[in-house]
PDB file of C-alpha atoms in Angstrom:
ATOM      1  CA  GLN A   1     261.310   3.242  21.994  1.00 82.00           C
ATOM      2  CA  ILE A   2     258.866   5.893  23.397  1.00 87.00           C
ATOM      3  CA  GLN A   3     257.936   5.655  27.309  1.00 93.00           C
ATOM      4  CA  LEU A   4     254.569   7.637  28.095  1.00 95.00           C
ATOM      5  CA  ALA A   5     253.439   8.625  31.580  1.00 97.00           C
ATOM      6  CA  GLU A   6     250.129  10.213  32.055  1.00 98.00           C
ATOM      7  CA  SER A   7     249.076  12.296  35.233  1.00 97.00           C
ATOM      8  CA  GLY A   8     246.257  14.534  36.366  1.00 98.00           C
ATOM      9  CA  GLY A   9     243.300  12.373  36.072  1.00 97.00           C
ATOM     10  CA  GLY A  10     240.714  12.573  39.162  1.00 97.00           C
ATOM     11  CA  SER A  11     237.137  13.266  40.142  1.00 98.00           C
ATOM     12  CA  VAL A  12     235.323  16.339  39.374  1.00 98.00           C
ATOM     13  CA  GLN A  13     231.544  17.658  39.260  1.00 98.00           C
ATOM     14  CA  ALA A  14     229.764  17.760  35.757  1.00 98.00           C
ATOM     15  CA  GLY A  15     230.825  21.288  34.259  1.00 98.00           C
ATOM     16  CA  GLY A  16     234.342  21.153  35.904  1.00 98.00           C
ATOM     17  CA  SER A  17     237.990  21.044  34.313  1.00 98.00           C
ATOM     18  CA  LEU A  18     240.639  18.935  34.279  1.00 98.00           C
ATOM     19  CA  ARG A  19     244.032  18.777  32.802  1.00 98.00           C
ATOM     20  CA  LEU A  20     245.833  15.848  31.894  1.00 98.00           C
ATOM     21  CA  SER A  21     249.752  15.565  30.863  1.00 98.00           C
ATOM     22  CA  CYS A  22     251.676  13.082  29.137  1.00 96.00           C
ATOM     23  CA  THR A  23     255.441  13.029  29.551  1.00 95.00           C
ATOM     24  CA  ALA A  24     257.600  11.304  26.800  1.00 92.00           C
ATOM     25  CA  SER A  25     261.241   9.997  27.347  1.00 88.00           C
ATOM     26  CA  GLY A  26     263.261   7.303  25.241  1.00 79.00           C
ATOM     27  CA  TYR A  27     263.919   7.775  22.016  1.00 62.00           C
ATOM     28  CA  ALA A  28     262.483  11.338  21.215  1.00 60.00           C
ATOM     29  CA  SER A  29     261.347  11.210  17.487  1.00 70.00           C
ATOM     30  CA  ARG A  30     257.287  11.199  17.759  1.00 75.00           C
ATOM     31  CA  ASP A  31     255.496  12.291  14.533  1.00 87.00           C
ATOM     32  CA  CYS A  32     252.213  12.400  15.929  1.00 92.00           C
ATOM     33  CA  MET A  33     250.843  11.754  19.646  1.00 94.00           C
ATOM     34  CA  ALA A  34     246.923  10.991  20.642  1.00 97.00           C
ATOM     35  CA  TRP A  35     244.786  10.729  23.507  1.00 98.00           C
ATOM     36  CA  PHE A  36     242.293   7.957  23.774  1.00 98.00           C
ATOM     37  CA  ARG A  37     239.663   7.467  25.927  1.00 98.00           C
ATOM     38  CA  GLN A  38     238.387   3.949  26.873  1.00 98.00           C
ATOM     39  CA  VAL A  39     234.951   2.334  30.203  1.00 98.00           C
ATOM     40  CA  PRO A  40     234.750  -1.128  30.816  1.00 96.00           C
ATOM     41  CA  GLY A  41     233.419  -3.008  27.940  1.00 96.00           C
ATOM     42  CA  LYS A  42     233.796  -0.423  25.331  1.00 97.00           C
ATOM     43  CA  GLU A  43     236.453   0.223  22.309  1.00 97.00           C
ATOM     44  CA  ARG A  44     239.567   2.323  23.261  1.00 97.00           C
ATOM     45  CA  GLU A  45     238.236   6.198  21.142  1.00 97.00           C
ATOM     46  CA  GLY A  46     240.442   8.558  20.270  1.00 98.00           C
ATOM     47  CA  VAL A  47     239.579  12.129  22.161  1.00 98.00           C
ATOM     48  CA  ALA A  48     242.331  14.302  20.006  1.00 98.00           C
ATOM     49  CA  ALA A  49     245.302  13.849  18.140  1.00 97.00           C
ATOM     50  CA  ILE A  50     248.572  16.694  17.345  1.00 95.00           C
ATOM     51  CA  SER A  51     251.315  16.858  15.091  1.00 93.00           C
ATOM     52  CA  TYR A  52     255.136  17.088  16.074  1.00 87.00           C
ATOM     53  CA  GLY A  53     254.774  20.884  15.947  1.00 85.00           C
ATOM     54  CA  GLY A  54     251.479  21.364  16.565  1.00 87.00           C
ATOM     55  CA  ALA A  55     250.587  22.494  12.894  1.00 90.00           C
ATOM     56  CA  ARG A  56     247.783  19.618  12.629  1.00 94.00           C
ATOM     57  CA  ILE A  57     245.427  18.911  15.354  1.00 96.00           C
ATOM     58  CA  LYS A  58     242.361  16.783  14.968  1.00 97.00           C
ATOM     59  CA  TYR A  59     239.183  16.206  17.415  1.00 97.00           C
ATOM     60  CA  ALA A  60     236.338  13.991  18.043  1.00 97.00           C
ATOM     61  CA  ASP A  61     233.070  15.661  17.406  1.00 97.00           C
ATOM     62  CA  SER A  62     232.441  14.414  20.938  1.00 97.00           C
ATOM     63  CA  VAL A  63     234.514  16.980  22.663  1.00 98.00           C
ATOM     64  CA  LYS A  64     235.459  19.633  20.077  1.00 97.00           C
ATOM     65  CA  GLY A  65     235.039  23.380  21.654  1.00 97.00           C
ATOM     66  CA  ARG A  66     235.582  21.665  24.781  1.00 98.00           C
ATOM     67  CA  PHE A  67     238.853  19.663  24.714  1.00 98.00           C
ATOM     68  CA  THR A  68     241.946  21.270  23.980  1.00 98.00           C
ATOM     69  CA  ILE A  69     245.490  19.258  22.786  1.00 98.00           C
ATOM     70  CA  SER A  70     248.669  20.992  23.042  1.00 96.00           C
ATOM     71  CA  GLN A  71     252.061  19.841  23.528  1.00 93.00           C
ATOM     72  CA  ASP A  72     256.215  21.355  24.472  1.00 89.00           C
ATOM     73  CA  ASN A  73     258.079  19.423  22.554  1.00 78.00           C
ATOM     74  CA  ASP A  74     261.438  21.078  24.223  1.00 81.00           C
ATOM     75  CA  LYS A  75     260.019  19.717  27.279  1.00 77.00           C
ATOM     76  CA  ASN A  76     258.399  16.395  25.714  1.00 89.00           C
ATOM     77  CA  ILE A  77     255.097  16.993  27.385  1.00 93.00           C
ATOM     78  CA  MET A  78     251.653  16.479  25.850  1.00 95.00           C
ATOM     79  CA  TRP A  79     248.627  18.094  27.614  1.00 97.00           C
ATOM     80  CA  LEU A  80     244.875  17.545  27.321  1.00 98.00           C
ATOM     81  CA  GLN A  81     242.760  20.481  28.797  1.00 98.00           C
ATOM     82  CA  MET A  82     239.554  18.941  29.581  1.00 98.00           C
ATOM     83  CA  ASN A  83     236.382  22.104  30.157  1.00 98.00           C
ATOM     84  CA  THR A  84     232.886  21.642  30.876  1.00 98.00           C
ATOM     85  CA  LEU A  85     233.719  17.872  31.750  1.00 98.00           C
ATOM     86  CA  LYS A  86     230.260  15.996  31.383  1.00 98.00           C
ATOM     87  CA  PRO A  87     229.643  12.680  33.272  1.00 98.00           C
ATOM     88  CA  GLU A  88     230.163  10.915  29.588  1.00 97.00           C
ATOM     89  CA  ASP A  89     233.779  11.733  29.469  1.00 98.00           C
ATOM     90  CA  THR A  90     234.256   9.316  32.571  1.00 98.00           C
ATOM     91  CA  ALA A  91     237.084   6.721  31.483  1.00 98.00           C
ATOM     92  CA  MET A  92     240.408   6.152  31.641  1.00 98.00           C
ATOM     93  CA  TYR A  93     242.207   8.285  29.365  1.00 98.00           C
ATOM     94  CA  TYR A  94     245.695   7.052  27.470  1.00 98.00           C
ATOM     95  CA  CYS A  95     248.204   9.100  25.954  1.00 97.00           C
ATOM     96  CA  ALA A  96     249.667   7.488  22.621  1.00 97.00           C
ATOM     97  CA  ALA A  97     252.768   8.213  20.172  1.00 94.00           C
ATOM     98  CA  ASP A  98     253.862   6.700  16.864  1.00 92.00           C
ATOM     99  CA  ARG A  99     257.212   7.209  15.303  1.00 88.00           C
ATOM    100  CA  ASP A 100     255.458   7.085  11.631  1.00 88.00           C
ATOM    101  CA  CYS A 101     252.228   8.195  11.332  1.00 90.00           C
ATOM    102  CA  GLY A 102     250.125   8.358   8.151  1.00 88.00           C
ATOM    103  CA  PRO A 103     248.242  10.622   6.367  1.00 91.00           C
ATOM    104  CA  PHE A 104     246.827  13.188   8.772  1.00 89.00           C
ATOM    105  CA  GLY A 105     243.403  12.598   8.989  1.00 87.00           C
ATOM    106  CA  GLU A 106     240.416  10.350  10.806  1.00 88.00           C
ATOM    107  CA  GLY A 107     243.277   7.870  11.167  1.00 92.00           C
ATOM    108  CA  TRP A 108     245.240   9.563  13.684  1.00 95.00           C
ATOM    109  CA  LEU A 109     242.393   9.021  16.294  1.00 96.00           C
ATOM    110  CA  SER A 110     242.748   5.276  15.375  1.00 96.00           C
ATOM    111  CA  ILE A 111     244.676   2.762  17.800  1.00 96.00           C
ATOM    112  CA  TYR A 112     246.271   1.413  15.331  1.00 95.00           C
ATOM    113  CA  GLU A 113     248.269   4.642  13.935  1.00 95.00           C
ATOM    114  CA  TYR A 114     250.146   3.948  17.784  1.00 95.00           C
ATOM    115  CA  ASN A 115     252.975   1.678  18.483  1.00 94.00           C
ATOM    116  CA  TYR A 116     253.428   3.530  22.208  1.00 94.00           C
ATOM    117  CA  TRP A 117     251.047   3.895  24.989  1.00 97.00           C
ATOM    118  CA  GLY A 118     250.991   4.680  28.219  1.00 97.00           C
ATOM    119  CA  GLN A 119     249.473   3.343  31.501  1.00 97.00           C
ATOM    120  CA  GLY A 120     246.023   5.661  31.538  1.00 98.00           C
ATOM    121  CA  THR A 121     245.350   8.011  33.930  1.00 98.00           C
ATOM    122  CA  GLN A 122     241.512   7.669  35.519  1.00 98.00           C
ATOM    123  CA  VAL A 123     238.935  10.735  35.154  1.00 98.00           C
ATOM    124  CA  THR A 124     235.813  10.240  36.772  1.00 98.00           C
ATOM    125  CA  VAL A 125     232.538  13.539  36.441  1.00 98.00           C
ATOM    126  CA  SER A 126     229.984  13.257  38.665  1.00 98.00           C
ATOM    127  CA  SER A 127     226.495  14.778  37.819  1.00 95.00           C
TER     128      SER A 127
END
């Protein structure tokens, strides 16, 4: 089992920054981790994914150049640095992980890749 806990959400004006954290506990083996976001009435969408060790990273087109995913495996923490935030970034942000991920690619931004999820942290960006 892997337990995930997000923190760092909040309210910010457009153009501002936030840094989300995801702390993992329990069984330590994690092949890949990711950030997802969801607004009410819409599907959960992948934002960024990272392999264990950080050699492979994938971003959704909507956040490329603005968001940065990173991790510290020794401390079991993953971050999402979000810069130049836009009102359309407003969502509940979720941390996800899996112990045995498929081939690196678009699939790593799919909800079906991950079996472990956090409870989410709200990000609100005002114009």
